[in-house]
Coordinates of C-alpha atoms in Angstrom, one line a residue:
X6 CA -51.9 -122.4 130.9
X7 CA -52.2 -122.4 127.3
X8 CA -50.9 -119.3 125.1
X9 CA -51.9 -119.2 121.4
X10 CA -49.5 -116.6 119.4
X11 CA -50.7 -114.3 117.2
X12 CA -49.2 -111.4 115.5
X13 CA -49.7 -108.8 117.5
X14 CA -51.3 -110.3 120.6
X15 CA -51.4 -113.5 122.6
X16 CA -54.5 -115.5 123.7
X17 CA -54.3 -117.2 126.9
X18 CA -56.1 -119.8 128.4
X19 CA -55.8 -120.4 131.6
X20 CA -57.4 -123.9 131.9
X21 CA -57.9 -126.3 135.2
X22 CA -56.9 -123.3 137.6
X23 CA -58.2 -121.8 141.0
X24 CA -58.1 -118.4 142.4
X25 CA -55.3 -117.6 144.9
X26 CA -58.0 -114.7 146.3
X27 CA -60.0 -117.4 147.3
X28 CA -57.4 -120.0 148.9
X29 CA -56.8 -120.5 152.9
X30 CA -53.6 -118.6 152.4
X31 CA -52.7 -118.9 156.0
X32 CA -52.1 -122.3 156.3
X33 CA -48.4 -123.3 155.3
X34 CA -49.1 -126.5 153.0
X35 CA -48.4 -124.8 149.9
X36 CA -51.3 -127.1 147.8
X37 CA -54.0 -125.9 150.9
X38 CA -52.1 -122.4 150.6
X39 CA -53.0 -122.0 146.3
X40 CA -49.5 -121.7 146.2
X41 CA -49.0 -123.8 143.3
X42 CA -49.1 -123.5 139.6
X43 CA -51.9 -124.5 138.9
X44 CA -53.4 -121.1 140.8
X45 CA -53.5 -117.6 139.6
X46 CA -53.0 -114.5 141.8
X47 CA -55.6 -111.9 141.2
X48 CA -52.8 -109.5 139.2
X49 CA -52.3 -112.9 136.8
X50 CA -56.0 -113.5 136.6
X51 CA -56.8 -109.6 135.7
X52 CA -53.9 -109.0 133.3
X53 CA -55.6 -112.5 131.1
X54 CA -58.8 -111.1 131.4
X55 CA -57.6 -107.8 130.2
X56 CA -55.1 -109.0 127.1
X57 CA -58.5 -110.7 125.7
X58 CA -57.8 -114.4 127.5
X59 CA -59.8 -117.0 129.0
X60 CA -59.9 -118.6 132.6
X61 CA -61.7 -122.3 133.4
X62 CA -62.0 -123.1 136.6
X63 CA -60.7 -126.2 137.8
X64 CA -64.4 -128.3 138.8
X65 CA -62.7 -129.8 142.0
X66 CA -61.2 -126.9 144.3
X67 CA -60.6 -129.0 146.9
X68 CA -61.8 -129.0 150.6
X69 CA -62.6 -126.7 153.2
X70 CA -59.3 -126.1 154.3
X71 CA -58.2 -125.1 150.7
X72 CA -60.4 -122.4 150.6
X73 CA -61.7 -118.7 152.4
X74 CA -65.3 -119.2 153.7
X75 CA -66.9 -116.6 151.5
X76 CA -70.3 -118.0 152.2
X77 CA -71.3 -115.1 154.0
X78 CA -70.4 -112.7 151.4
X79 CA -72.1 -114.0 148.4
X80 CA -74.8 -116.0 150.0
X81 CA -73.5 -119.8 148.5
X82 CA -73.1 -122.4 151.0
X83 CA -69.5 -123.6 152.5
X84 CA -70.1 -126.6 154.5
X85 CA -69.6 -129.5 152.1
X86 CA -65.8 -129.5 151.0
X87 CA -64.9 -131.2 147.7
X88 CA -68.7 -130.8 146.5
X89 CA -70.3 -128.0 144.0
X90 CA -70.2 -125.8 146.5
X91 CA -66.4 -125.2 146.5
X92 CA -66.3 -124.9 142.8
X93 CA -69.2 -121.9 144.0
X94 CA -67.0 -120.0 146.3
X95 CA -64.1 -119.9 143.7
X96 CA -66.5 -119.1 140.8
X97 CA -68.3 -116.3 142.8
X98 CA -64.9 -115.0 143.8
X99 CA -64.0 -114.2 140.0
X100 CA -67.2 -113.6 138.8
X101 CA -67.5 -111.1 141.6
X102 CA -64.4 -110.1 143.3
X103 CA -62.5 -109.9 140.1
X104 CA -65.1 -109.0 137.7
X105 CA -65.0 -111.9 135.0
X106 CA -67.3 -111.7 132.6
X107 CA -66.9 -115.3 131.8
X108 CA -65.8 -118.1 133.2
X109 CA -65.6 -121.6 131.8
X110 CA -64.8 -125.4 133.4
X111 CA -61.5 -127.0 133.4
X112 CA -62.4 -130.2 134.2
X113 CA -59.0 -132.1 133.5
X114 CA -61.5 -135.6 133.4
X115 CA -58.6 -137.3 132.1
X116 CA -58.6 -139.7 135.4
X117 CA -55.7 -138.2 137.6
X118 CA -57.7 -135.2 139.0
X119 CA -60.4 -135.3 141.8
X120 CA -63.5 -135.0 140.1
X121 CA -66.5 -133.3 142.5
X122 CA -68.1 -135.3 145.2
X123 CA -71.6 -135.6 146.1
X124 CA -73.4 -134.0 148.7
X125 CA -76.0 -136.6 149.7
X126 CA -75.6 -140.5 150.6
X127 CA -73.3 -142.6 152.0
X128 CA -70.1 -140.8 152.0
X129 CA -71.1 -137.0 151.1
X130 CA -68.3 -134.0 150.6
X131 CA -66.0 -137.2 151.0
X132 CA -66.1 -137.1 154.3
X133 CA -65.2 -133.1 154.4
X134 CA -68.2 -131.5 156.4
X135 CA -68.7 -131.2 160.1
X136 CA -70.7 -133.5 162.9
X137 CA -74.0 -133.9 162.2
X138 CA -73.7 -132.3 158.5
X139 CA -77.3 -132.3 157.0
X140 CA -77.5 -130.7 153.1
X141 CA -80.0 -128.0 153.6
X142 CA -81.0 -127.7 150.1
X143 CA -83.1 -130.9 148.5
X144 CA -80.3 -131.2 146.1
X145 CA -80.7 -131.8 142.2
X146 CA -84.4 -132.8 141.6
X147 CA -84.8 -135.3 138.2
X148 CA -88.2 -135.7 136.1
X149 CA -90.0 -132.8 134.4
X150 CA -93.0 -132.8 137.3
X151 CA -90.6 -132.0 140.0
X152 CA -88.0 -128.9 138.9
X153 CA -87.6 -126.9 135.6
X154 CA -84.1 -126.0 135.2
X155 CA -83.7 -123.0 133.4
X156 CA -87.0 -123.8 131.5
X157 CA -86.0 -127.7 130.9
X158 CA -86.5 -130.5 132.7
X159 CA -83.7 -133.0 133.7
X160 CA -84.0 -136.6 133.6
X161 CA -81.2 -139.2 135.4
X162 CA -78.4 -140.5 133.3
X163 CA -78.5 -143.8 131.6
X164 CA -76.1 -146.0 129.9
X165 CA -76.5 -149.7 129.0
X166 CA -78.3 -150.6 132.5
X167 CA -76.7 -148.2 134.9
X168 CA -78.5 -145.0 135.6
X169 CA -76.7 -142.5 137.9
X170 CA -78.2 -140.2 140.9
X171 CA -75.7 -137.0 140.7
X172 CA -76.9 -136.4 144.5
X173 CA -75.4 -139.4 145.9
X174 CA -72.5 -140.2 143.2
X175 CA -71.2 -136.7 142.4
X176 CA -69.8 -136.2 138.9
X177 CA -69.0 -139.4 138.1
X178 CA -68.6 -138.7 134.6
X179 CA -69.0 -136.3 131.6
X180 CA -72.0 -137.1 130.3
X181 CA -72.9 -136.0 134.5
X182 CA -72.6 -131.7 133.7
X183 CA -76.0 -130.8 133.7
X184 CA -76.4 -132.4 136.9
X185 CA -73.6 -130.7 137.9
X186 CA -75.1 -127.3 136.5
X187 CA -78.0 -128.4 138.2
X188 CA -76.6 -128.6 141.6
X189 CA -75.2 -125.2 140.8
X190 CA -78.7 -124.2 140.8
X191 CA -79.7 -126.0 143.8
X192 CA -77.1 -124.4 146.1
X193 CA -78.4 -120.9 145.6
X194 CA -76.3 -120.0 141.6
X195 CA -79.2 -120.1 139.3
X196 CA -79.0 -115.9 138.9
X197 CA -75.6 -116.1 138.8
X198 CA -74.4 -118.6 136.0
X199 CA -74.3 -115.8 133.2
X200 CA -70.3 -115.8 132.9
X201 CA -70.7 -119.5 133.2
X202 CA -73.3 -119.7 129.8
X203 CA -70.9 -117.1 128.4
X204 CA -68.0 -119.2 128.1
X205 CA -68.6 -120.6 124.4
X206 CA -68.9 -117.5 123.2
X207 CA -65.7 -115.8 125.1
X208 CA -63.5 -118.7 124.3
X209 CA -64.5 -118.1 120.3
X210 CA -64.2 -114.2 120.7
X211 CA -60.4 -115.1 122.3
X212 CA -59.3 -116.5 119.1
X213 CA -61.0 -113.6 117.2
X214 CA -59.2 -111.5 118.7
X215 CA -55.6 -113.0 118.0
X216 CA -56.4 -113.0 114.6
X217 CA -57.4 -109.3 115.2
X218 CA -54.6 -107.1 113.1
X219 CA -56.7 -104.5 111.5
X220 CA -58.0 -101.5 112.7
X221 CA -62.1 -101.6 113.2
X222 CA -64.0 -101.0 109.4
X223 CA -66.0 -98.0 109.4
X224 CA -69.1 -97.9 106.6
X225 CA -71.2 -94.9 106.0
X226 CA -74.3 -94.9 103.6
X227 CA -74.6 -93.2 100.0
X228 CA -76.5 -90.3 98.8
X229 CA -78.3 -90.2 95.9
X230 CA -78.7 -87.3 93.3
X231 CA -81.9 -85.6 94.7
X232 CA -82.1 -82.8 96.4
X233 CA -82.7 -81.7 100.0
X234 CA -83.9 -78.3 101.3
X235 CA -82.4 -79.0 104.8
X236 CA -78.9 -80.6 105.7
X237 CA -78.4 -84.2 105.0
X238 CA -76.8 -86.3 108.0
X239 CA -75.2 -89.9 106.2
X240 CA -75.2 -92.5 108.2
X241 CA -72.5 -94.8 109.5
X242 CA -71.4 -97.8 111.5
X243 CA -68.0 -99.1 113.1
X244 CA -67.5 -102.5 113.7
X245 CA -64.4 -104.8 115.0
X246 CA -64.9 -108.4 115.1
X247 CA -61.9 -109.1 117.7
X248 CA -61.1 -106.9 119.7
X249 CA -64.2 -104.9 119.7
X250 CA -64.9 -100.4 119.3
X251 CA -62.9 -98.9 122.2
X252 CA -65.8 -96.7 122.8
X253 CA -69.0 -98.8 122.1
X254 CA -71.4 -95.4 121.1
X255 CA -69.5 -95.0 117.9
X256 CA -70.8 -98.3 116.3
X257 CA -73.4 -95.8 114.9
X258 CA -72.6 -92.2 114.2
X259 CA -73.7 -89.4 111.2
X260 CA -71.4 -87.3 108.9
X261 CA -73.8 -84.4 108.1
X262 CA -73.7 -81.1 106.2
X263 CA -73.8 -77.4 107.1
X264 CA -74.5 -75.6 104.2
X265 CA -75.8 -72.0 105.1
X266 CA -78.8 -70.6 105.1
X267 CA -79.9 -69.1 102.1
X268 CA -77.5 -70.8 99.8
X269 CA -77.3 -74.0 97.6
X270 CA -75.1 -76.1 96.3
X271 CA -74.4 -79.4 94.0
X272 CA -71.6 -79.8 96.2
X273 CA -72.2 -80.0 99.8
X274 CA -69.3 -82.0 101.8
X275 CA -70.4 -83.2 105.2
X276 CA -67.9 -83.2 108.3
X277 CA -65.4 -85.4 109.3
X278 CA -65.5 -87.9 112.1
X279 CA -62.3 -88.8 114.3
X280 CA -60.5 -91.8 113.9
X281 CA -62.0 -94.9 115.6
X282 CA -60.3 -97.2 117.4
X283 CA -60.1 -100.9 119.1
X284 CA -59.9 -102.4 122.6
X285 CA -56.1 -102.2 121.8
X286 CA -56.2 -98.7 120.3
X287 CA -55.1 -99.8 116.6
X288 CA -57.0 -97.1 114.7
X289 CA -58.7 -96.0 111.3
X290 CA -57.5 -93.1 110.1
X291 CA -60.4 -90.0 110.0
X292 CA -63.0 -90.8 108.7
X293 CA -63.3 -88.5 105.7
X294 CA -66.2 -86.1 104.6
X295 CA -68.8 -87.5 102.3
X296 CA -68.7 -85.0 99.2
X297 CA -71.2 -84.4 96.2
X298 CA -74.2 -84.0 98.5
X299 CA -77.2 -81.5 96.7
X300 CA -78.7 -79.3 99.3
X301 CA -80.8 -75.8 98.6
X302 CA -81.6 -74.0 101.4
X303 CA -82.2 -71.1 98.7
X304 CA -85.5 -69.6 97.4
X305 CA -85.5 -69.0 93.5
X306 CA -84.7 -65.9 92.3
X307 CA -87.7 -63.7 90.9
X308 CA -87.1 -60.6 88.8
X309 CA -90.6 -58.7 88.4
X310 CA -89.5 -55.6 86.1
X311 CA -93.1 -54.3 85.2
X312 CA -94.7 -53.3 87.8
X313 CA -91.3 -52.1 89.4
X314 CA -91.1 -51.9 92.9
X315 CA -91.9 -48.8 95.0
X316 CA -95.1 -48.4 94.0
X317 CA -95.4 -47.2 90.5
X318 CA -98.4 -44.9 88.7
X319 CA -100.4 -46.1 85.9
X320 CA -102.9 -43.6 83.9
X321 CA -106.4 -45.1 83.0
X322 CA -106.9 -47.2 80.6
X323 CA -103.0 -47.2 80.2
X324 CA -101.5 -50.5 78.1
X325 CA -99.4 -52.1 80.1
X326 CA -97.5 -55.2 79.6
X327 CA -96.2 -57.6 82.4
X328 CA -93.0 -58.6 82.9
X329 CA -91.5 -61.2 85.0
X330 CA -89.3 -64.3 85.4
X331 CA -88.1 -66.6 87.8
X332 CA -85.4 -68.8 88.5
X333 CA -83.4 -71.4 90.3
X334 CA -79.7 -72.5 90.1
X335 CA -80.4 -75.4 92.4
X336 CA -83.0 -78.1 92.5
X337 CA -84.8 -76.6 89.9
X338 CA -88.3 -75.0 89.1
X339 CA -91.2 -75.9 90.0
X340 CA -93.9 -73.1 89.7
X341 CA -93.4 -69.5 88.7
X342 CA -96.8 -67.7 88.8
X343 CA -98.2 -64.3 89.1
X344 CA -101.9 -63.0 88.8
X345 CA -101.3 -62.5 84.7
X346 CA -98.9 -64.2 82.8
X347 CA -96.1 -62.5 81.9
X348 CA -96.1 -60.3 78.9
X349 CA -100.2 -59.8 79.9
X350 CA -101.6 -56.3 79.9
X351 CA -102.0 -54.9 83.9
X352 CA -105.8 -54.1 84.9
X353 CA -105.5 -50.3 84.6
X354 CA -108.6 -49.7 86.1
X355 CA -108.5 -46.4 88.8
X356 CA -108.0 -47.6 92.5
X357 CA -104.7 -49.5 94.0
X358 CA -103.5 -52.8 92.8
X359 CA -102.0 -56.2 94.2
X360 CA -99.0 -57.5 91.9
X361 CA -97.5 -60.7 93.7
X362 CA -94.9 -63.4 92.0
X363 CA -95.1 -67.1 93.5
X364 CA -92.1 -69.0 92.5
X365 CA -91.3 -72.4 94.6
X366 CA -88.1 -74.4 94.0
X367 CA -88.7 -78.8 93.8
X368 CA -87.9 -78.9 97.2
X369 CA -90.5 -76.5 98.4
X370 CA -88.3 -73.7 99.5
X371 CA -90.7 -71.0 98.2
X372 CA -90.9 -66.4 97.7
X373 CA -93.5 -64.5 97.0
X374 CA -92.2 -60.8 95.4
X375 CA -95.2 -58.7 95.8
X376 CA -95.3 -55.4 93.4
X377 CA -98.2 -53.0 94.1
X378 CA -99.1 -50.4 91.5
X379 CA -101.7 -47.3 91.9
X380 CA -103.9 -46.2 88.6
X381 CA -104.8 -42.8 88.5
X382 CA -106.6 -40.4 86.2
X383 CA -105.4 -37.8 83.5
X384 CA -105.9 -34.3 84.6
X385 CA -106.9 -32.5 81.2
X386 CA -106.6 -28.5 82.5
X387 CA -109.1 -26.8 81.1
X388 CA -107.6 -23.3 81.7
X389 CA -103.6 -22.2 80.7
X390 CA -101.6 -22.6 84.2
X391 CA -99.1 -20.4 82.7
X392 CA -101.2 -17.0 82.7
X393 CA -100.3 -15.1 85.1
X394 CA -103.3 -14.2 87.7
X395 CA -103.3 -11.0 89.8
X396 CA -102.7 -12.3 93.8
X397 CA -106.0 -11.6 95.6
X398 CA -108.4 -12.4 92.6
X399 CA -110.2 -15.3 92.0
X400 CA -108.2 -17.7 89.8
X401 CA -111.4 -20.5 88.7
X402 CA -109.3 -24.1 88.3
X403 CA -110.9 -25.7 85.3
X404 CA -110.2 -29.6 84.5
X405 CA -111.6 -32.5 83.6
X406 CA -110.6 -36.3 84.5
X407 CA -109.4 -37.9 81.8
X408 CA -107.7 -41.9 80.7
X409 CA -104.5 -42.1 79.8
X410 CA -105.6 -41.2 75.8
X411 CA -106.8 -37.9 77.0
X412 CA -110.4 -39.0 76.5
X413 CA -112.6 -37.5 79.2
X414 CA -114.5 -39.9 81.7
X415 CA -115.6 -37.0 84.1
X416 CA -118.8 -37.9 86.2
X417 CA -120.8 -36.7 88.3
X418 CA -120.2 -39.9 90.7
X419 CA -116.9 -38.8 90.4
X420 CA -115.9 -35.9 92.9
X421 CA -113.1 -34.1 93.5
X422 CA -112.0 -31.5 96.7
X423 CA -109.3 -29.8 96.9
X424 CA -107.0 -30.2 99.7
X425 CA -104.1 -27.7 99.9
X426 CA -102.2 -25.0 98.2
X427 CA -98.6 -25.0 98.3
X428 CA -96.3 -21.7 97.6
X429 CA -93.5 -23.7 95.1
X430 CA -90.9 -21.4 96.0
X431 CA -91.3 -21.8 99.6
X432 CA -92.9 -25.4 99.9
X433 CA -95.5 -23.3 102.6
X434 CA -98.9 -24.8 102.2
X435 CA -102.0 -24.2 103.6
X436 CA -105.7 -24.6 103.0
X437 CA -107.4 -23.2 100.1
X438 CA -110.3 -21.4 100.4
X439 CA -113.2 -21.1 97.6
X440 CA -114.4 -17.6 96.3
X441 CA -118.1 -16.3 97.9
X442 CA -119.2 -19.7 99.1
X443 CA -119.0 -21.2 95.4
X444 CA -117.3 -24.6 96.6
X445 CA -118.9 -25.6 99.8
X446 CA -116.3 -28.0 101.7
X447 CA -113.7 -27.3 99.2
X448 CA -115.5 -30.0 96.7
X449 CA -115.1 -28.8 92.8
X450 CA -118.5 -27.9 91.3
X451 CA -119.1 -30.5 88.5
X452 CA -121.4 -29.3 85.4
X453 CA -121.4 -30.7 81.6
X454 CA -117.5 -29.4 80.6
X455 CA -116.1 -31.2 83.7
X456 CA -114.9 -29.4 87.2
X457 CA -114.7 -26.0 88.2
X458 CA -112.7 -24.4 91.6
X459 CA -113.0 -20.7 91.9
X460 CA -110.0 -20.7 94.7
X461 CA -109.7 -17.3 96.8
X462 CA -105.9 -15.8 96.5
X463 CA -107.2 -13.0 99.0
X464 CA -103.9 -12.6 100.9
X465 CA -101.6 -14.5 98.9
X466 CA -98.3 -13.1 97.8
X467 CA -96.6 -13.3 93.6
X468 CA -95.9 -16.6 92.9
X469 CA -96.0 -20.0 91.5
X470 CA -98.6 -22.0 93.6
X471 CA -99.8 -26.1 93.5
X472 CA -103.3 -26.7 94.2
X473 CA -103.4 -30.5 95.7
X474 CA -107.2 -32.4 95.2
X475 CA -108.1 -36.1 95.2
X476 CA -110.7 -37.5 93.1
X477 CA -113.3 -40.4 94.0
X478 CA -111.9 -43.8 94.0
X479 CA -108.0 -42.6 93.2
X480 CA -105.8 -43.2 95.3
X481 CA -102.8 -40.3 94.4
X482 CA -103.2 -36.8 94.9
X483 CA -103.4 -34.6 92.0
X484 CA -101.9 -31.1 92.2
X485 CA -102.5 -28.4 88.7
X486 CA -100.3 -25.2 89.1
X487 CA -101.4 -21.7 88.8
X488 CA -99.2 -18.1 89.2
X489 CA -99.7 -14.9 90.0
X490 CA -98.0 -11.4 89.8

């Protein structure tokens, strides 16, 4: 066992080892047993793999009396002893049993260790296999015509002018592993050499992680000076080159605002993120809110004075100047409109009347204030409402429609009936009735002076009274007053 110090944590290697979970621990030789140092119990291999270490697996494990027969459990063969396939029962053991997500190859080839025997020729499994052993695999198959392992062919080993045959001389030497990998393959591994392919990178990532002392480094994007009508989410990424994120789903994460509706701001902050940590729990600190962020979630402001709201009355031909504005206190202006400019004179013409500001903001939050207005004619009275009529006469309501200069524009197109009479004092109305038939369906007579209503007071009582009519094309109702004693 190897241990490289580092500041915080040790890396250990535990290098030309076996698996004491895998060893014939009934027999009392203590080397058959795995008793021995150069074994690892499975709390000694779990607590390396946990700390960040490394385990290689001794290539010879022995023979069959070293080991368990786990054949039956993970489907590898157990009836050659000192081949491939008890480095196979060992390797499945950890990869399986114990979970190692990589596991490398001490081969100790330094000429006192067993190195792995072959399975085929004249002396196969070293003479550790039963009466009338026959391989029942075709062992390691060489030239590109015959096998494709892992997508490349193998070709026999050559040096000067020997050439070896891993099938009947084992691992004879280094330069032998693929053949060895090979066999590996042959025996029933090939799906499950992943922790075996690993082992570069797991041995590297061991010494990353001794020289592992910082906390994981966190980096979140920037955010420019433009605006944004929603809320803006940054961002961000943890990383740790040793050790690795203790909780893998926050290498990626946003920070992101929550301005409120209806509001903006030039300085939105977004939330904070907890702190992050390593597989050995050394921490950032939390990760802080990104500040300065421009978000309007607010449509401009728009002040229409003229027409005001609620529905305002024009006269004819009245001059009337528009008057609006609009404005924004966060990303700006971009269009404030209305069916004039402002300042414009309204269309006083008699009827009722859109009036609708557009303003939109440059990040297309947008209003529209809409300010109807009604234009109505002048009454010009042609009698004086203040002489007093006796109640039960006939009290003739003389008028003309006029603009807003008092000039008169009565027409005969234009017509006018009358629709109520209302006692002021009492706010009682009722319908008016015309004197002797002279206003059929309470419509005034029109003739070259204007209008004329000859309204019946038969019944009515002293008093000031309203007479309500509409006119053609206007959309108020007009009331003139009369009184009588």
């Amino acid at each position: 066992m190897q241990i490289a110090e580092g500041r915080h944590y040790p890396g250990i290697v535990a290098g030309h080892t076996g698996l004491m979970g895998a060893a014939a621990t009934t027999t009392a030789d203590p080397e058959k047993s795995g008793r021995h140092e150069g074994t690892k119990t499975d709390v000694m291999a779990l607590r390396i793999k946990n700390i960040g270490g490394f385990i290689s697996l001794a290539l010879h494990q022995g023979g069959r009396d070293r080991l368990r027969d786990i054949s039956s459990t993970y489907g590898a063969p157990f009836d050659c002893g000192n081949s491939s396939q008890t480095f196979a029962q060992v390797y499945l053991y950890g990869t399986k049993t114990l979970g190692l997500q990589a596991v490398g190859i001490g081969s100790d080839m330094n000429g006192f260790s067993e190195w792995v025997a072959p399975r085929f020729g004249t002396d196969p499994c070293a003479g550790d296999h039963d009466a009338g052993y026959v391989a029942a695999d075709a062992g390691v198959q060489y030239g590109p015509s015959l096998m494709d392992y892992f997508h490349n062919p193998l070709s026999k080993y050559t040096f000067g002018n020997r050439t070896w045959d891993y099938n009947t001389e084992g691992l004879a030497h280094v330069g032998l592993y693929p053949d060895f990998i090979a066999d590996l393959q042959a025996i029933g591994l090939g799906g499950e050499l992943g922790p075996l392919f690993n082992s570069v990178e797991a041995y590297v990532k061991m010494w990353e992680k001794i020289d592992d002392v910082t906390a994981p480094t966190v980096q979140c994007g920037t955010v420019g000076e433009e605006w944004h009508a929603a809320d803006v989410s940054v961002p961000c990424n943890a990383y740790d080159l040793g050790w690795g994120l203790k909780i893998a789903s926050e290498a990626n994460f946003l920070l992101t605002t929550a301005v409120a509706p209806g509001t903006e701001t030039g300085n939105a902050s977004t939330g904070t993120h907890a702190a992050i940590c390593d597989g050995t729990n050394r921490c950032t600190d939390v990760i802080p809110a990104i500040a300065g962020i421009n978000v309007d979630k607010k449509v401009p402001d728009v002040v229409l004075t003229t027409p005001a709201s609620g529905t305002p009355t024009f006269l004819l031909s009245q001059v009337v100047a528009s008057s609006y504005s609009c404005s924004d206190g966060g990303s700006g202006l971009a269009e404030c409109s209305g069916p004039i400019a402002s300042g414009a004179t309204l269309d006083t013409s008699v009827g009722a009347h859109s009036f609708t500001v557009h303003a939109v903001d440059n990040v297309a939050n947008a209003v529209d204030v809409p300010h109807p207005y009604n234009v109505a004619f002048a009454v010009c009275m042609l009698y004086d409402p203040t002489k007093i009529k006796t109640a039960g006469s006939t009290v003739p309501i003389k008028l003309q429609l006029c603009n807003a200069s008092g000039v008169n524009v009565s027409n005969p197109a234009i017509t006018l009936q009358a629709t109520a009479v209302t006692r002021i004092s009492t706010s009682v109305s009722g319908t008016p009735d015309d004197s002797g038939n002279a206003n059929a369906d309470n419509m005034f007579r029109y003739d070259a002076s204007g209008y004329i209503y000859n309204l019946s007071t038969r019944g009515y009582l002293p008093g000031r009274y309203a007479l309500s009519f509409t006119a053609t094309g206007d959309p108020t109702t007009h009331t003139v007053q009369f009184q009588l004693r």
